[in-house]
Coordinates of C-alpha atoms in Angstrom, one line a residue:
X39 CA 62.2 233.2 200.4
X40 CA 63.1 233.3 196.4
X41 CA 62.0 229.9 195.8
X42 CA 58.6 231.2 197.6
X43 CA 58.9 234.4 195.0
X44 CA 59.6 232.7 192.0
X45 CA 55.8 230.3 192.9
X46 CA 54.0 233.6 193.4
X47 CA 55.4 234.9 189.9
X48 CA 54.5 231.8 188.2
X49 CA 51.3 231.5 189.5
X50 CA 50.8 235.0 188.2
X51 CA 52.0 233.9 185.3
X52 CA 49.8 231.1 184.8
X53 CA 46.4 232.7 185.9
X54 CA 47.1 235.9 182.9
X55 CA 47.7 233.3 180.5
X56 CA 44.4 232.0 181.5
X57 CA 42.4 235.1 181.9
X58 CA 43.5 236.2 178.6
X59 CA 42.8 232.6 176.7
X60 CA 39.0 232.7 178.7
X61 CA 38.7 236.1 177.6
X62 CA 39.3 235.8 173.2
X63 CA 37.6 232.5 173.8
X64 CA 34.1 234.5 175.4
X65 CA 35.5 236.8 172.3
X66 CA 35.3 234.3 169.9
X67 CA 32.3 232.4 171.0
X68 CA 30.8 235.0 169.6
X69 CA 30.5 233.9 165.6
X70 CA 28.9 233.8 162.2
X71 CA 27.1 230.7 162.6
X72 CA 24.1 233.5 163.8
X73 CA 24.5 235.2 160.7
X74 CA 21.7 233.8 157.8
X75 CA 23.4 233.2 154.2
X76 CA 21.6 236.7 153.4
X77 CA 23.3 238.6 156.1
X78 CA 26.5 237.0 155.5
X79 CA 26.7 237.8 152.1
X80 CA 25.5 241.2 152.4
X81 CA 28.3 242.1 155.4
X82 CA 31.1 240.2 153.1
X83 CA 29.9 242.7 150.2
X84 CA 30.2 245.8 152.4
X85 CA 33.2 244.7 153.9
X86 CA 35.0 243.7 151.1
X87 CA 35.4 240.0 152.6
X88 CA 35.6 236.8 150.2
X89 CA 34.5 233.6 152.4
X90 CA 35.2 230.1 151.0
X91 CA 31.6 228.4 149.4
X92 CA 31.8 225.2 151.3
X93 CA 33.5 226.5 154.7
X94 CA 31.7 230.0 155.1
X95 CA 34.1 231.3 158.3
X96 CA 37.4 230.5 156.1
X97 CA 37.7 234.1 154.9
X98 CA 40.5 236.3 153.4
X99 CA 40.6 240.6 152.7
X100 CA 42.6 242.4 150.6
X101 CA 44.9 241.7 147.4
X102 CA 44.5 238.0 147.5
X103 CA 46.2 237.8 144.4
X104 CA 49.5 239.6 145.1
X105 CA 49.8 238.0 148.4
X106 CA 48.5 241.3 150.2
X107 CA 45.8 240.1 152.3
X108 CA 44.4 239.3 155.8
X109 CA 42.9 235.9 157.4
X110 CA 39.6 237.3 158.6
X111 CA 37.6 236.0 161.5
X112 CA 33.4 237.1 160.8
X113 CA 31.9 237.5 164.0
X114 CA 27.9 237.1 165.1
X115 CA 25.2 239.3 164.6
X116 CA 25.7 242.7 166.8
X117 CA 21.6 241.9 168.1
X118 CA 22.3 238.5 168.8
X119 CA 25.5 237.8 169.8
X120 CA 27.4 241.8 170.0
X121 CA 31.0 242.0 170.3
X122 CA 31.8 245.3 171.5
X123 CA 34.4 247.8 171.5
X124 CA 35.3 251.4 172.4
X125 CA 37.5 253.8 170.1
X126 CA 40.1 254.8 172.1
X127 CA 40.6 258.4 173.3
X128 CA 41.1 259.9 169.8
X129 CA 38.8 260.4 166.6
X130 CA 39.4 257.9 163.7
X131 CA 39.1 257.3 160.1
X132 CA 36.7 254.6 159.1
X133 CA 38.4 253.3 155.9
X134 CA 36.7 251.4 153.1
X135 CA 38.6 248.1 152.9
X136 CA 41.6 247.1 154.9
X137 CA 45.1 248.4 154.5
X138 CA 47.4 246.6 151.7
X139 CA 49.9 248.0 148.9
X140 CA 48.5 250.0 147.0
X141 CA 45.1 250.9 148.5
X142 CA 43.7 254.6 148.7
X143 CA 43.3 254.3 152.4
X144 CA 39.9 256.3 151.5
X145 CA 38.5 257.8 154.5
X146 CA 34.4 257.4 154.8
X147 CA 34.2 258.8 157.9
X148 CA 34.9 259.7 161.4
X149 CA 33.9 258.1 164.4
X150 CA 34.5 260.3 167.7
X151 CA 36.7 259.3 171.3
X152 CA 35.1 256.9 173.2
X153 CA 32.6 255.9 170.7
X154 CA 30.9 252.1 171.6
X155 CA 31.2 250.3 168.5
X156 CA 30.0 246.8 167.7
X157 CA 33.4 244.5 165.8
X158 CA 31.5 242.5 163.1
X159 CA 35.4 241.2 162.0
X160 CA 38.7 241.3 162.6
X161 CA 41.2 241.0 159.9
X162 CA 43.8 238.8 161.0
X163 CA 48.1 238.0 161.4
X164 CA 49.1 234.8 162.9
X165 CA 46.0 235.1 165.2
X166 CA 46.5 238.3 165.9
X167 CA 43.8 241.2 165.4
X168 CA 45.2 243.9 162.9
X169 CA 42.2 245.5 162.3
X170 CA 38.4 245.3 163.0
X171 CA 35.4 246.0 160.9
X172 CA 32.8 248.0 163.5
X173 CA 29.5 249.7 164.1
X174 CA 28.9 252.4 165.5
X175 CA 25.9 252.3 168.3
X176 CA 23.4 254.6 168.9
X177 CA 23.7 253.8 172.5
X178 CA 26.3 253.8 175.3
X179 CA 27.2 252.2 178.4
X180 CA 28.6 254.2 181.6
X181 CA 27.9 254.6 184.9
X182 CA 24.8 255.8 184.8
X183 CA 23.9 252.3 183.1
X184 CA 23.2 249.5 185.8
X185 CA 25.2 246.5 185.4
X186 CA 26.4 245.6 181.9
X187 CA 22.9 247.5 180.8
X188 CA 23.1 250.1 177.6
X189 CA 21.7 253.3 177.3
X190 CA 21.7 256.8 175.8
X191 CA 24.9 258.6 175.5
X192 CA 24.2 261.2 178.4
X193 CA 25.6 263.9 176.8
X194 CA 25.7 265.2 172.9
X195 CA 28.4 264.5 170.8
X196 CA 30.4 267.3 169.1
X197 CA 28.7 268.9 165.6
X198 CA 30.9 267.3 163.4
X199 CA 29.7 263.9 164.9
X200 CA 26.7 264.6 165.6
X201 CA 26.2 264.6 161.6
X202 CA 27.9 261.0 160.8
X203 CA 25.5 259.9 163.7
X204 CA 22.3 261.7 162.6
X205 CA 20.8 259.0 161.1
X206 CA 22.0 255.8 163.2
X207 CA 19.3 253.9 165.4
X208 CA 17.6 250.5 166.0
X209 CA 14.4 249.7 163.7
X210 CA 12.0 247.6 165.1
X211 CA 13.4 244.6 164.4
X212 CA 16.3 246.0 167.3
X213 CA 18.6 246.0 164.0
X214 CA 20.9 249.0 163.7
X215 CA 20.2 251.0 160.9
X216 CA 22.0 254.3 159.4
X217 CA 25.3 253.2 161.6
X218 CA 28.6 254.3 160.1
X219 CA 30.6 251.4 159.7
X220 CA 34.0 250.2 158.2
X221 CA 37.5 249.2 158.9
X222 CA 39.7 250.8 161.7
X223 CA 43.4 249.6 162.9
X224 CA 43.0 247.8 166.1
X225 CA 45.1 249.8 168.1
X226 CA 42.9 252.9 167.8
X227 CA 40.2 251.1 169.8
X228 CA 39.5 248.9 172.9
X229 CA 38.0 245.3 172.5
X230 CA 35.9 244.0 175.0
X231 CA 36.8 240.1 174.8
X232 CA 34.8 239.8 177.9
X233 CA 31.7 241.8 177.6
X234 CA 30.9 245.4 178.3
X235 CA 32.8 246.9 181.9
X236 CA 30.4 246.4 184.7
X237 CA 29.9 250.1 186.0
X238 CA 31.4 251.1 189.3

């Protein structure tokens, strides 16, 4: 009977360790080969990413020169390839660069619970995500949504974030324009390594 145990707990064993490795693989598959030179350039500026010349995804943030800095994975476009996420059940700062000695930790805005946010990087320890640079979307995904469908939030955010949201929406080129957008710790947020929650 324990020798029967112990090949159940193994077996459970092995099938998480696959389930998560299938799950930042569908994560990762996700990357910035989608993105033109243009785009890339123009997210590294905002983001405060410096990419190598010759190998665009080798890419580093923060105080490079003190030794203060993360490994940063750039992922695809959010039209193209989206990566999303939800902020957890609390509001949170969206901060200017990522956090190393020294910095202001400058706040540039609030993003509300349960917000669906789009990761466009993830700043990076030994593999492991520290902090994500996200979008905000002018959309939302629930169970009035069929499948893995978005749609409009059904009901109104609160004033205050009704105001950082005022002017976020797709153009016509489905591009997401007026989105608040910076860094966030990743432990204020859910990732979705394997695509939005199919509603109940």
């Amino acid at each position: 009977m324990n020798s029967f145990k112990k090949s159940l707990c193994g077996i459970a064993i092995v099938l998480s360790v696959v389930s998560l490795a299938s799950s930042q693989a569908l994560a990762t598959s996700a990357n910035s080969a989608d993105l033109t030179a243009g785009e890339q350039a123009e997210f590294q500026a905002s983001a405060g990413i410096t990419c190598d010349a010759n190998k665009r995804d080798n890419c580093l943030a923060g105080n490079v020169e003190s030794g203060d800095y993360y490994n940063v994975r750039v992922y695809g476009s959010c039209i193209n390839a989206p990566y999303f996420g939800r902020i957890n059940d609390k509001p949170v700062s969206l901060r200017k660069s990522v956090a190393t000695t020294g910095t202001e930790g400058k706040t540039e805005g609030m993003l509300a619970p349960e917000q669906l946010v789009c990761i466009q990087a993830a700043a990076q320890v030994n593999s492991t995500d520290m902090e994500y640079f996200v979008i905000a979307l002018p959309m939302d995904h629930g169970p009035e949504c069929k499948g893995e469908e978005l749609c409009k939030k059904p009901e109104p955010l609160p004033d205050s974030y009704q105001k950082t949201m005022a002017s976020c929406q797709t153009d016509n080129k489905k591009d997401y324009v007026g989105c608040p957008q910076d860094w966030i710790f990743a432990n204020e947020m859910e990732a979705y390594s394997n695509g939005l929650p199919v509603a109940q």
